[in-house]
Each structure stands twice: as C-alpha cells, then as structure tokens.
mmCIF file of C-alpha atoms in Angstrom:
data_model
loop_
_atom_site.group_PDB
_atom_site.id
_atom_site.type_symbol
_atom_site.label_atom_id
_atom_site.label_comp_id
_atom_site.label_asym_id
_atom_site.label_seq_id
_atom_site.Cartn_x
_atom_site.Cartn_y
_atom_site.Cartn_z
ATOM 1 C CA MET A 115 -1.976 -22.632 -8.150
ATOM 2 C CA ILE A 116 0.133 -19.380 -7.214
ATOM 3 C CA ALA A 117 3.841 -18.975 -6.655
ATOM 4 C CA MET A 118 5.156 -15.650 -5.166
ATOM 5 C CA GLU A 119 8.853 -14.588 -4.864
ATOM 6 C CA ALA A 120 10.593 -12.280 -2.125
ATOM 7 C CA ALA A 121 14.122 -11.316 -1.049
ATOM 8 C CA THR A 122 13.739 -8.520 1.025
ATOM 9 C CA PRO A 123 11.098 -7.973 4.395
ATOM 10 C CA PHE A 124 9.435 -5.630 2.703
ATOM 11 C CA GLN A 125 8.395 -7.503 0.253
ATOM 12 C CA ILE A 126 7.295 -10.419 2.369
ATOM 13 C CA PHE A 127 5.428 -7.886 3.947
ATOM 14 C CA THR A 128 3.499 -7.039 0.044
ATOM 15 C CA CYS A 129 3.156 -11.048 -0.341
ATOM 16 C CA ILE A 130 1.562 -11.659 3.003
ATOM 17 C CA ASN A 131 -0.990 -8.093 1.377
ATOM 18 C CA LEU A 132 -1.355 -10.201 -1.514
ATOM 19 C CA LEU A 133 -2.911 -13.552 0.208
ATOM 20 C CA LYS A 134 -6.183 -11.825 0.783
ATOM 21 C CA LYS A 135 -6.451 -12.314 -3.126
ATOM 22 C CA TYR A 136 -6.378 -15.901 -2.615
ATOM 23 C CA GLN A 137 -8.179 -16.966 0.404
ATOM 24 C CA ASN A 138 -9.064 -20.021 -0.846
ATOM 25 C CA ARG A 139 -6.454 -20.882 -3.178
ATOM 26 C CA GLU A 140 -2.367 -22.187 -2.767
ATOM 27 C CA VAL A 141 -0.106 -20.158 -2.705
ATOM 28 C CA ASP A 142 3.740 -21.168 -2.193
ATOM 29 C CA LEU A 143 6.512 -18.690 -0.971
ATOM 30 C CA PHE A 144 9.891 -18.680 -2.419
ATOM 31 C CA LEU A 145 12.656 -16.986 -0.479
ATOM 32 C CA TYR A 146 15.918 -15.832 -1.956
ATOM 33 C CA THR A 147 19.092 -14.876 0.522
ATOM 34 C CA TYR A 148 21.153 -13.184 -2.051
ATOM 35 C CA ALA A 149 19.717 -9.491 0.027
ATOM 36 C CA THR A 150 19.513 -10.701 3.518
ATOM 37 C CA ASN A 151 19.406 -13.211 5.271
ATOM 38 C CA LEU A 152 15.619 -14.850 6.031
ATOM 39 C CA ASN A 153 16.123 -18.432 7.700
ATOM 40 C CA LEU A 154 14.866 -17.347 10.503
ATOM 41 C CA ILE A 155 11.375 -15.361 9.213
ATOM 42 C CA ALA A 156 10.574 -18.425 6.776
ATOM 43 C CA GLU A 157 10.679 -20.962 10.028
ATOM 44 C CA LYS A 158 8.115 -18.436 11.939
ATOM 45 C CA LEU A 159 6.434 -17.824 8.181
ATOM 46 C CA ARG A 160 6.144 -22.086 8.147
ATOM 47 C CA LYS A 161 4.700 -22.047 11.513
ATOM 48 C CA GLU A 162 1.698 -19.799 11.291
ATOM 49 C CA LYS A 163 0.617 -21.678 8.004
ATOM 50 C CA LEU A 164 0.586 -18.656 5.938
ATOM 51 C CA PHE A 165 1.386 -19.949 2.485
ATOM 52 C CA ARG A 166 1.351 -23.796 1.458
ATOM 53 C CA LYS A 167 5.064 -24.220 1.255
ATOM 54 C CA ILE A 168 8.029 -22.153 1.503
ATOM 55 C CA TYR A 169 11.287 -23.143 -0.295
ATOM 56 C CA ILE A 170 14.941 -21.043 0.758
ATOM 57 C CA ILE A 171 17.026 -19.976 -2.647
ATOM 58 C CA ASP A 172 20.182 -19.937 -1.398
ATOM 59 C CA SER A 173 22.538 -17.042 -3.402
ATOM 60 C CA ILE A 174 23.664 -17.625 -7.199
ATOM 61 C CA PRO A 175 27.393 -18.403 -7.623
ATOM 62 C CA GLN A 176 28.553 -15.459 -9.511
ATOM 63 C CA LYS A 177 32.175 -15.797 -9.415
ATOM 64 C CA ASN A 178 33.120 -15.699 -12.951
ATOM 65 C CA ARG A 179 30.814 -15.672 -16.133
ATOM 66 C CA PHE A 180 31.798 -19.358 -16.472
ATOM 67 C CA SER A 181 30.035 -20.193 -13.176
ATOM 68 C CA LEU A 182 27.171 -17.934 -14.146
ATOM 69 C CA ILE A 183 26.478 -20.139 -17.462
ATOM 70 C CA LYS A 184 26.617 -23.317 -15.757
ATOM 71 C CA TYR A 185 24.398 -22.338 -12.950
ATOM 72 C CA MET A 186 21.783 -20.926 -15.815
ATOM 73 C CA LEU A 187 22.293 -24.316 -17.875
ATOM 74 C CA PHE A 188 21.523 -26.519 -14.851
ATOM 75 C CA SER A 189 19.419 -24.534 -12.881
ATOM 76 C CA LYS A 190 17.421 -27.258 -11.927
ATOM 77 C CA LYS A 191 20.415 -29.169 -10.448
ATOM 78 C CA MET A 192 21.088 -26.076 -8.802
ATOM 79 C CA LEU A 193 18.147 -25.501 -6.957
ATOM 80 C CA PRO A 194 17.796 -29.020 -5.964
ATOM 81 C CA LYS A 195 15.196 -28.222 -2.841
ATOM 82 C CA VAL A 196 12.694 -26.642 -5.302
ATOM 83 C CA LYS A 197 9.622 -28.849 -6.561
ATOM 84 C CA ILE A 198 8.577 -27.884 -9.838
ATOM 85 C CA GLU A 199 5.104 -28.037 -9.926
ATOM 86 C CA LYS A 200 2.477 -26.379 -11.925
ATOM 87 C CA TYR A 201 1.406 -22.911 -11.258
ATOM 88 C CA GLU A 202 -1.040 -20.585 -12.683
ATOM 89 C CA SER A 203 0.509 -17.675 -11.487
ATOM 90 C CA LEU A 204 3.834 -15.938 -10.703
ATOM 91 C CA TYR A 205 4.901 -12.593 -8.620
ATOM 92 C CA ILE A 206 7.667 -11.512 -8.954
ATOM 93 C CA SER A 207 9.308 -7.793 -7.759
ATOM 94 C CA TYR A 208 12.514 -8.238 -9.066
ATOM 95 C CA SER A 209 13.911 -9.553 -12.880
ATOM 96 C CA GLY A 210 17.467 -10.986 -11.521
ATOM 97 C CA ILE A 211 18.840 -13.848 -12.299
ATOM 98 C CA PRO A 212 17.537 -16.087 -9.758
ATOM 99 C CA ASN A 213 13.911 -14.811 -10.590
ATOM 100 C CA LEU A 214 14.454 -15.605 -14.435
ATOM 101 C CA LEU A 215 16.164 -18.849 -13.533
ATOM 102 C CA LEU A 216 13.247 -19.875 -11.507
ATOM 103 C CA TYR A 217 10.667 -18.444 -13.926
ATOM 104 C CA ASN A 218 11.977 -20.361 -16.195
ATOM 105 C CA LEU A 219 11.847 -23.986 -14.676
ATOM 106 C CA LEU A 220 7.946 -23.090 -13.763
ATOM 107 C CA ARG A 221 7.511 -22.985 -17.595
ATOM 108 C CA THR A 222 8.736 -26.287 -18.292
ATOM 109 C CA LYS A 223 5.204 -27.057 -16.382
ATOM 110 C CA ASN A 224 2.842 -24.347 -17.549
ATOM 111 C CA LYS A 225 4.740 -21.963 -20.545
ATOM 112 C CA ASN A 226 1.546 -20.068 -20.245
ATOM 113 C CA ILE A 227 2.288 -18.966 -16.518
ATOM 114 C CA ASN A 228 0.625 -14.944 -15.620
ATOM 115 C CA LEU A 229 3.788 -13.008 -14.980
ATOM 116 C CA TYR A 230 2.990 -10.583 -12.626
ATOM 117 C CA PHE A 231 5.340 -7.904 -11.064
ATOM 118 C CA TYR A 232 4.859 -6.599 -7.756
ATOM 119 C CA GLU A 233 6.576 -3.055 -6.303
ATOM 120 C CA ASP A 234 9.968 -3.094 -4.692
ATOM 121 C CA GLY A 235 9.682 0.290 -3.782
ATOM 122 C CA VAL A 236 10.772 3.828 -5.694
ATOM 123 C CA THR A 237 12.330 2.235 -8.523
ATOM 124 C CA SER A 238 9.108 0.446 -9.416
ATOM 125 C CA TYR A 239 7.648 3.412 -10.548
ATOM 126 C CA TYR A 240 9.923 5.084 -13.094
ATOM 127 C CA LYS A 241 11.732 2.259 -14.242
ATOM 128 C CA GLY A 242 9.272 -0.611 -14.195
ATOM 129 C CA ILE A 243 10.967 -4.324 -14.304
ATOM 130 C CA PHE A 244 14.894 -4.325 -13.775
ATOM 131 C CA GLU A 245 15.844 -4.525 -17.552
ATOM 132 C CA HIS A 246 19.897 -6.258 -17.868
ATOM 133 C CA SER A 247 23.154 -5.407 -18.815
ATOM 134 C CA MET A 248 23.369 -6.287 -23.108
ATOM 135 C CA ASN A 249 25.613 -8.563 -22.408
ATOM 136 C CA VAL A 250 23.403 -10.538 -19.820
ATOM 137 C CA ARG A 251 20.297 -10.060 -22.186
ATOM 138 C CA ARG A 252 22.398 -12.113 -24.771
ATOM 139 C CA LEU A 253 23.630 -14.615 -22.255
ATOM 140 C CA CYS A 254 19.869 -14.792 -21.856
ATOM 141 C CA TYR A 255 19.085 -15.086 -25.554
ATOM 142 C CA PHE A 256 21.696 -17.613 -26.349
ATOM 143 C CA LEU A 257 20.404 -19.803 -23.430
ATOM 144 C CA ARG A 258 16.652 -19.219 -24.120
ATOM 145 C CA LYS A 259 16.058 -17.879 -20.411
ATOM 146 C CA GLN A 260 14.030 -14.805 -20.798
ATOM 147 C CA ILE A 261 12.442 -12.706 -18.002
ATOM 148 C CA ASP A 262 11.330 -9.059 -19.899
ATOM 149 C CA SER A 263 8.937 -6.699 -19.611
ATOM 150 C CA GLU A 264 6.836 -7.821 -22.407
ATOM 151 C CA LYS A 265 6.174 -10.700 -20.643
ATOM 152 C CA ILE A 266 4.351 -9.085 -17.713
ATOM 153 C CA SER A 267 0.646 -9.393 -17.447
ATOM 154 C CA LYS A 268 0.265 -7.549 -14.041
ATOM 155 C CA VAL A 269 2.068 -4.657 -12.865
ATOM 156 C CA LEU A 270 0.548 -3.613 -8.958
ATOM 157 C CA LEU A 271 1.882 -0.545 -6.540
ATOM 158 C CA TYR A 272 0.529 1.098 -3.674
ATOM 159 C CA GLU A 273 -0.064 4.194 -5.514
ATOM 160 C CA PRO A 274 -0.633 3.089 -9.145
ATOM 161 C CA GLN A 275 -1.542 6.917 -10.214
ATOM 162 C CA LEU A 276 2.593 7.585 -9.853
ATOM 163 C CA ASN A 277 3.454 5.298 -12.516
ATOM 164 C CA SER A 278 5.646 6.678 -15.291
ATOM 165 C CA VAL A 279 6.948 3.004 -16.666
ATOM 166 C CA GLN A 280 5.020 2.773 -20.058
ATOM 167 C CA TYR A 281 4.458 -1.121 -20.501
ATOM 168 C CA LYS A 282 3.426 -3.132 -23.377
ATOM 169 C CA ASN A 283 0.904 -5.380 -24.215
ATOM 170 C CA ASN A 284 -2.020 -3.631 -22.410
ATOM 171 C CA VAL A 285 -0.526 -4.518 -18.908
ATOM 172 C CA ILE A 286 -2.647 -3.817 -16.398
ATOM 173 C CA LEU A 287 -2.475 -1.488 -13.238
ATOM 174 C CA ASP A 288 -3.700 -2.502 -10.080
ATOM 175 C CA LYS A 289 -3.719 -1.476 -6.873
ATOM 176 C CA LEU A 290 -1.810 -3.085 -3.283
ATOM 177 C CA THR A 291 -3.556 -2.639 -0.166
ATOM 178 C CA VAL A 292 -2.814 -3.383 3.266
ATOM 179 C CA THR A 293 -4.724 -5.892 5.329
ATOM 180 C CA ASN A 294 -6.471 -4.208 7.710
ATOM 181 C CA SER A 295 -7.151 -6.761 10.009
ATOM 182 C CA LYS A 296 -5.487 -6.614 13.678
ATOM 183 C CA ILE A 297 -5.214 -10.033 14.062
ATOM 184 C CA ASN A 298 -2.853 -9.943 10.646
ATOM 185 C CA ILE A 299 -1.080 -7.119 11.596
ATOM 186 C CA ASN A 300 -0.241 -8.948 14.960
ATOM 187 C CA LEU A 301 0.767 -12.067 13.377
ATOM 188 C CA ILE A 302 3.328 -9.812 10.672
ATOM 189 C CA LYS A 303 4.573 -8.410 14.334
ATOM 190 C CA ASN A 304 4.755 -11.543 15.525
ATOM 191 C CA ILE A 305 6.718 -13.108 12.189
ATOM 192 C CA PHE A 306 9.404 -10.355 12.446
ATOM 193 C CA SER A 307 9.633 -10.084 15.730
ATOM 194 C CA ILE A 308 8.865 -6.699 16.377
ATOM 195 C CA SER A 309 8.988 -5.638 20.028
ATOM 196 C CA LYS A 310 6.850 -3.063 21.919
ATOM 197 C CA ASN A 311 9.766 -1.717 22.735
ATOM 198 C CA ALA A 312 10.686 -1.402 18.876
ATOM 199 C CA GLU A 313 7.467 0.608 17.895
ATOM 200 C CA THR A 314 8.356 2.809 21.612
ATOM 201 C CA ILE A 315 11.297 3.968 19.839
ATOM 202 C CA ILE A 316 9.885 5.139 16.619
ATOM 203 C CA LYS A 317 6.900 6.504 18.456
ATOM 204 C CA GLU A 318 8.914 8.282 20.339
ATOM 205 C CA ALA A 319 11.529 9.664 17.637
ATOM 206 C CA ASN A 320 11.324 13.241 16.038
ATOM 207 C CA ILE A 321 13.726 12.545 13.664
ATOM 208 C CA LEU A 322 14.617 9.551 11.696
ATOM 209 C CA TYR A 323 17.373 8.617 9.646
ATOM 210 C CA PHE A 324 17.389 6.207 6.533
ATOM 211 C CA ASP A 325 20.282 4.359 5.318
ATOM 212 C CA HIS A 326 21.028 3.375 2.188
ATOM 213 C CA ASP A 327 22.297 0.154 1.581
ATOM 214 C CA PHE A 328 25.613 0.731 -1.181
ATOM 215 C CA ARG A 329 26.944 -2.515 -1.085
ATOM 216 C CA LYS A 330 26.780 -3.547 -4.631
ATOM 217 C CA TYR A 331 29.674 -0.659 -5.175
ATOM 218 C CA ILE A 332 32.322 -3.096 -3.883
ATOM 219 C CA THR A 333 34.828 -2.053 -5.882
ATOM 220 C CA LYS A 334 34.161 2.144 -5.825
ATOM 221 C CA ASP A 335 33.176 4.275 -3.299
ATOM 222 C CA ILE A 336 30.501 6.120 -4.925
ATOM 223 C CA PHE A 337 30.767 9.588 -1.900
ATOM 224 C CA ILE A 338 33.853 11.511 -2.797
ATOM 225 C CA ASN A 339 35.461 11.970 1.041
ATOM 226 C CA PHE A 340 31.627 11.440 2.968
ATOM 227 C CA ASP A 341 29.863 8.942 4.033
ATOM 228 C CA GLN A 342 26.158 8.405 5.790
ATOM 229 C CA ASN A 343 27.982 8.896 9.213
ATOM 230 C CA ILE A 344 28.927 12.144 8.329
ATOM 231 C CA ILE A 345 25.654 13.220 6.920
ATOM 232 C CA VAL A 346 23.872 12.186 10.041
ATOM 233 C CA ASN A 347 26.014 13.458 12.614
ATOM 234 C CA ASN A 348 26.121 16.767 11.144
ATOM 235 C CA ILE A 349 22.524 17.000 11.392
ATOM 236 C CA ALA A 350 22.773 15.866 14.755
ATOM 237 C CA ASN A 351 25.282 18.413 15.657
ATOM 238 C CA GLN A 352 24.462 21.066 14.182
ATOM 239 C CA LEU A 353 20.775 20.559 15.328
ATOM 240 C CA ASN A 354 21.899 19.553 18.742
ATOM 241 C CA GLN A 355 19.236 16.820 17.851
ATOM 242 C CA LYS A 356 18.924 13.115 18.815
ATOM 243 C CA ILE A 357 18.630 11.424 15.557
ATOM 244 C CA ILE A 358 16.993 7.653 15.198
ATOM 245 C CA VAL A 359 18.930 5.969 12.654
ATOM 246 C CA LYS A 360 17.250 2.488 10.978
ATOM 247 C CA VAL A 361 19.727 0.940 8.818
ATOM 248 C CA SER A 362 18.749 -0.630 5.626
ATOM 249 C CA PRO A 363 17.813 -4.706 6.304
ATOM 250 C CA LEU A 364 19.448 -5.630 3.403
ATOM 251 C CA SER A 365 22.855 -3.838 4.698
ATOM 252 C CA LYS A 366 25.284 -6.722 6.517
ATOM 253 C CA ASN A 367 26.614 -5.810 9.890
ATOM 254 C CA GLU A 368 26.683 -2.033 8.615
ATOM 255 C CA SER A 369 25.465 -0.594 11.806
ATOM 256 C CA SER A 370 28.421 -0.220 13.583
ATOM 257 C CA LYS A 371 29.401 2.708 10.746
ATOM 258 C CA TYR A 372 27.115 4.893 12.410
ATOM 259 C CA GLU A 373 28.523 6.689 15.957
ATOM 260 C CA GLY A 374 28.254 9.805 17.683
ATOM 261 C CA ASN A 375 26.545 11.221 20.915
ATOM 262 C CA LEU A 376 22.972 12.548 19.381
ATOM 263 C CA ILE A 377 23.236 8.785 17.336
ATOM 264 C CA THR A 378 20.600 5.984 17.984
ATOM 265 C CA VAL A 379 20.821 3.111 16.258
ATOM 266 C CA SER A 380 17.918 1.043 15.735
ATOM 267 C CA ASN A 381 17.904 -3.005 16.564
ATOM 268 C CA PHE A 382 15.433 -3.841 14.564
ATOM 269 C CA ASP A 383 16.882 -3.544 10.858
ATOM 270 C CA LYS A 384 15.059 -6.760 9.986
ATOM 271 C CA ALA A 385 11.382 -5.690 10.557
ATOM 272 C CA PRO A 386 9.408 -3.955 7.653
ATOM 273 C CA TRP A 387 9.249 -0.486 7.989
ATOM 274 C CA GLU A 388 5.489 -0.049 7.063
ATOM 275 C CA ILE A 389 4.561 -2.851 10.315
ATOM 276 C CA LEU A 390 6.507 -0.255 12.809
ATOM 277 C CA ILE A 391 4.335 2.463 11.880
ATOM 278 C CA TYR A 392 1.694 0.912 11.888
ATOM 279 C CA ASP A 393 0.058 1.918 14.609
ATOM 280 C CA ASP A 394 1.753 5.118 14.904
ATOM 281 C CA LYS A 395 -0.604 8.144 15.639
ATOM 282 C CA ASP A 396 1.847 10.409 15.478
ATOM 283 C CA ILE A 397 3.833 9.382 11.917
ATOM 284 C CA GLU A 398 2.990 12.726 10.665
ATOM 285 C CA LYS A 399 4.688 14.590 13.068
ATOM 286 C CA LYS A 400 7.995 13.102 12.750
ATOM 287 C CA CYS A 401 10.863 14.414 9.643
ATOM 288 C CA LEU A 402 11.989 11.133 7.769
ATOM 289 C CA ILE A 403 15.529 11.907 6.075
ATOM 290 C CA SER A 404 17.159 9.648 3.493
ATOM 291 C CA ILE A 405 19.472 10.402 0.221
ATOM 292 C CA CYS A 406 17.021 7.912 -1.299
ATOM 293 C CA SER A 407 15.260 5.402 0.571
ATOM 294 C CA ASN A 408 11.939 3.705 -0.390
ATOM 295 C CA ALA A 409 11.111 3.947 3.578
ATOM 296 C CA VAL A 410 10.530 7.639 3.612
ATOM 297 C CA ILE A 411 7.542 7.389 0.777
ATOM 298 C CA THR A 412 5.707 4.404 2.107
ATOM 299 C CA PRO A 413 3.779 6.273 4.807
ATOM 300 C CA LYS A 414 2.002 8.066 2.269
ATOM 301 C CA THR A 415 1.379 5.498 -0.559
ATOM 302 C CA VAL A 416 0.814 2.368 1.637
ATOM 303 C CA TYR A 417 -1.314 4.150 4.669
ATOM 304 C CA GLY A 418 -2.033 7.693 2.704
ATOM 305 C CA LYS A 419 -0.120 9.642 5.664
ATOM 306 C CA GLU A 420 2.010 12.709 5.451
ATOM 307 C CA PRO A 421 5.121 12.960 7.745
ATOM 308 C CA TYR A 422 7.747 15.437 6.703
ATOM 309 C CA VAL A 423 10.281 14.271 4.383
ATOM 310 C CA LEU A 424 13.849 15.095 3.635
ATOM 311 C CA ILE A 425 15.887 13.973 0.568
ATOM 312 C CA LEU A 426 19.218 14.340 0.277
ATOM 313 C CA GLY A 427 19.875 12.696 -2.919
ATOM 314 C CA LYS A 428 19.679 16.022 -5.157
ATOM 315 C CA ALA A 429 22.195 18.367 -2.253
ATOM 316 C CA LEU A 430 24.909 15.332 -2.434
ATOM 317 C CA PHE A 431 24.678 15.073 -5.856
ATOM 318 C CA LEU A 432 24.994 18.411 -7.080
ATOM 319 C CA SER A 433 27.658 19.335 -4.381
ATOM 320 C CA GLY A 434 29.878 17.058 -5.438
ATOM 321 C CA CYS A 435 29.823 14.375 -2.817
ATOM 322 C CA THR A 436 28.704 12.042 -5.138
ATOM 323 C CA ASN A 437 28.613 11.806 -9.408
ATOM 324 C CA SER A 438 26.660 8.206 -8.492
ATOM 325 C CA THR A 439 23.059 8.289 -10.960
ATOM 326 C CA ASP A 440 22.036 5.564 -8.350
ATOM 327 C CA VAL A 441 21.981 8.813 -5.653
ATOM 328 C CA TRP A 442 20.169 11.118 -8.224
ATOM 329 C CA THR A 443 19.000 11.373 -11.457
ATOM 330 C CA LYS A 444 16.404 13.154 -13.294
ATOM 331 C CA GLU A 445 13.691 10.344 -13.234
ATOM 332 C CA MET A 446 14.585 10.342 -9.532
ATOM 333 C CA GLU A 447 13.554 13.785 -9.052
ATOM 334 C CA GLU A 448 10.481 13.759 -11.425
ATOM 335 C CA PHE A 449 9.473 10.974 -9.407
ATOM 336 C CA TYR A 450 9.844 12.365 -6.005
ATOM 337 C CA ASN A 451 7.991 15.511 -7.620
ATOM 338 C CA ARG A 452 5.300 13.686 -8.077
ATOM 339 C CA ILE A 453 4.578 12.276 -4.663
ATOM 340 C CA LYS A 454 4.969 15.422 -3.138
ATOM 341 C CA GLY A 455 2.414 16.668 -5.689
ATOM 342 C CA LEU A 456 0.380 13.781 -3.666
ATOM 343 C CA TYR A 457 0.830 15.498 -0.820
ATOM 344 C CA TYR A 458 -2.298 17.863 0.899
ATOM 345 C CA ASP A 459 0.506 19.946 2.212
ATOM 346 C CA LYS A 460 3.113 20.284 0.033
ATOM 347 C CA THR A 461 5.406 22.198 2.290
ATOM 348 C CA LYS A 462 6.130 19.190 4.279
ATOM 349 C CA PHE A 463 8.261 17.100 1.198
ATOM 350 C CA MET A 464 11.133 18.793 0.778
ATOM 351 C CA ILE A 465 14.449 18.365 -1.994
ATOM 352 C CA PRO A 466 16.412 20.907 -1.032
ATOM 353 C CA GLU A 467 19.369 21.709 -3.035
ATOM 354 C CA THR A 468 22.224 22.023 -0.739
ATOM 355 C CA LEU A 469 23.293 20.816 3.069
ATOM 356 C CA ASP A 470 23.074 23.972 4.046
ATOM 357 C CA GLU A 471 19.459 24.599 2.697
ATOM 358 C CA ALA A 472 18.447 21.282 4.303
ATOM 359 C CA LEU A 473 19.673 22.129 7.900
ATOM 360 C CA GLU A 474 17.697 25.285 7.488
ATOM 361 C CA MET A 475 14.789 23.679 6.311
ATOM 362 C CA LEU A 476 15.206 20.813 9.383
ATOM 363 C CA ARG A 477 15.366 23.879 12.268
ATOM 364 C CA ILE A 478 11.706 25.060 10.507
ATOM 365 C CA ILE A 479 10.406 21.414 10.593
ATOM 366 C CA LEU A 480 11.293 21.128 14.314
ATOM 367 C CA LYS A 481 9.496 24.126 15.246
ATOM 368 C CA ARG A 482 6.466 22.854 13.402
ATOM 369 C CA ILE A 483 6.816 19.400 15.411
ATOM 370 C CA LYS A 484 7.546 20.841 18.392
ATOM 371 C CA ARG A 485 4.784 23.530 18.787
#
C-alpha cells in the first residue's frame, strides 16, 4: 500500500499523475489544510474513488514552542482521524512539521518505509527537500522525530536535468509525466471545478501576472514602499494593455488587493494552472509575468511549451524594492538561467535588471504576439 501527501492544488495534480505508476495498487492520500482549504476538493476526490482513502489533516497549533512540543510528542492522539496502517512507500513534496509527524507515525508500522520526494515547484530544483531551522532540527532530534534528505531514496521532478541539489546515498532521480488521457484530464477538471469560461479567459489573454503568496511574512513587509498591485498597474498603464491576474492558490482573500481599470482578477484560483492550459494551443503566444512564481515555468517543465516569460525578482531586488532572499538569490538566478537554456528560442525567457528594462521587453513581446 502507498501513501501520498499534498497541501496545494499543484501537489494534488502531481499525486493524480503519480497514480498511473500504481494502477493495480491501493493508494491513500493525506491532505493538509495549512496552506489552503481542500475540503471541497477532497469530497470530489472521494466521489471519483481515485484513492482508497483520503484523510484531511488540519493545521497544527504553533502558538508557542510548548504547543508545538505537545503536538510532536502526542502526534498520534493529535491526528485521531488517521488510521495508522502499514505502507510500503510515502510520497512527500515538503518536509514541514505535519509531514515530519506523519512520516514518523507511519514508521511505527514499517520502519523501512520508502520515502520519495516529488516536485513542489522552483525550489525543488535547487533547494531540494526543505531543511528545518537549527532550533526545529534540535527539537526533532531531542524528541526522536526525523525526516531529512538522508532518508530519501527517490526524487521525482518534471524536468530532472534542471536539478542542482546534491543528494546523498545515491538517490534515484526520476521523471514525472502528465497523464495523456483525455478522460483523466476531464476528471481532474471536474475535481477542481474548472469551467469552460475559465479556460476561455486564459485562452484569450495576452499577458498574465501570477501573484505570489507572501503570507509567511506576517510581521514585516518584504517590499519597501511597493506591492504587487503597483507592479501590475504600472505595467498595464504604461503599455495600455489588459492583464489577467491569477492569485496564488495559497493566498487567503488576497484577490481584493488587485484593482485597476486594466486589471482582471481571475476567479479560478484553486484550479491548477497546469490543467487550465492543458488544451491551450496558443500558450506559446502568451506572456507570463511573476516575481518568482512556479506557474511561469510549468508550461515548459510539464508540457515542453515555451511561452514568453518575464521574471521580475532580480529587478525588484537590484532596485531596492526588496531585500528579501525569498524574492531573489544567486541560486534562483542560476536556476532560471538553466530553464532559459532549455528554451529553443532563448529570447522568450527574460530576466530584466530594472523595471524600465522589463517594460521595454514587454513592448517587444507585444509586437511579436500581435503579428
């Protein structure tokens, strides 16, 4: 029996794709609510009977260190809905506290359980599995809770050749693939309530901006006298061009922060972008803009398609609009350059160093798109 974990629409999309490896096997899915509410999606998944069982694991209490220690010590009692069974393998895409606890619970039934790491976007290629802060790692060691890169035996990525992470113990790098069955794609569309209208909006758009979730920065604003709404409106007004904004599935009530005469905020934010563009034959004529969202690279990594891409992280970092290393780092730049290296037409993947340069690039792109 196989276990898979997911906390976002993209992760669920990948878990469904992984099912084809286990067509004659029983697979259970564990869904976490710490990123976004997945209850409605879980109900639809149950109706489709893609997985044997689906568990919902609510957000963990992290009010203080004591509550976290209590949760970790008594994790079996804190996860009453989870029936601990013997699993052969566990697929994870992140090694946060919830994943760590479930992994250790499942090890009580099979301490030799295989641990597989599947892609969760950009950082999976250059950071790999998340390494906890030193304090959390010490706490895990003290409580005999563990999950780290040494436990992983296989890493699954949509584009393995982009990986720069040095894993130990001869970890196997495997390629993720998307189901090519029209029946399965329509089933996934139904699970995520993707309407024809949503697909039409995407197909008719020339420029899309992908919001990035910065909710973890609750106590400080990572932008200095700047926000994402200003970025989008500046681009739209300078170019006199309508822009579709796709809010991050992880954002909570963030769509209201985007407003402007030329701005349209999408109403299908819980739908995986990768399914929205599955039938879009004109994706390579669109321009995808983001600070550092994973969505702008998946047309290439998942489908081999090459839309125009404009990454704004470097321009914001160099201009002093932010000093956050979550917006831009040397490792991120190296990764994006590797993606650019895969493009047949490398002029379509752009990393401007100033916002003025970004606008000039967009003017050129619009001329090419509207030919």
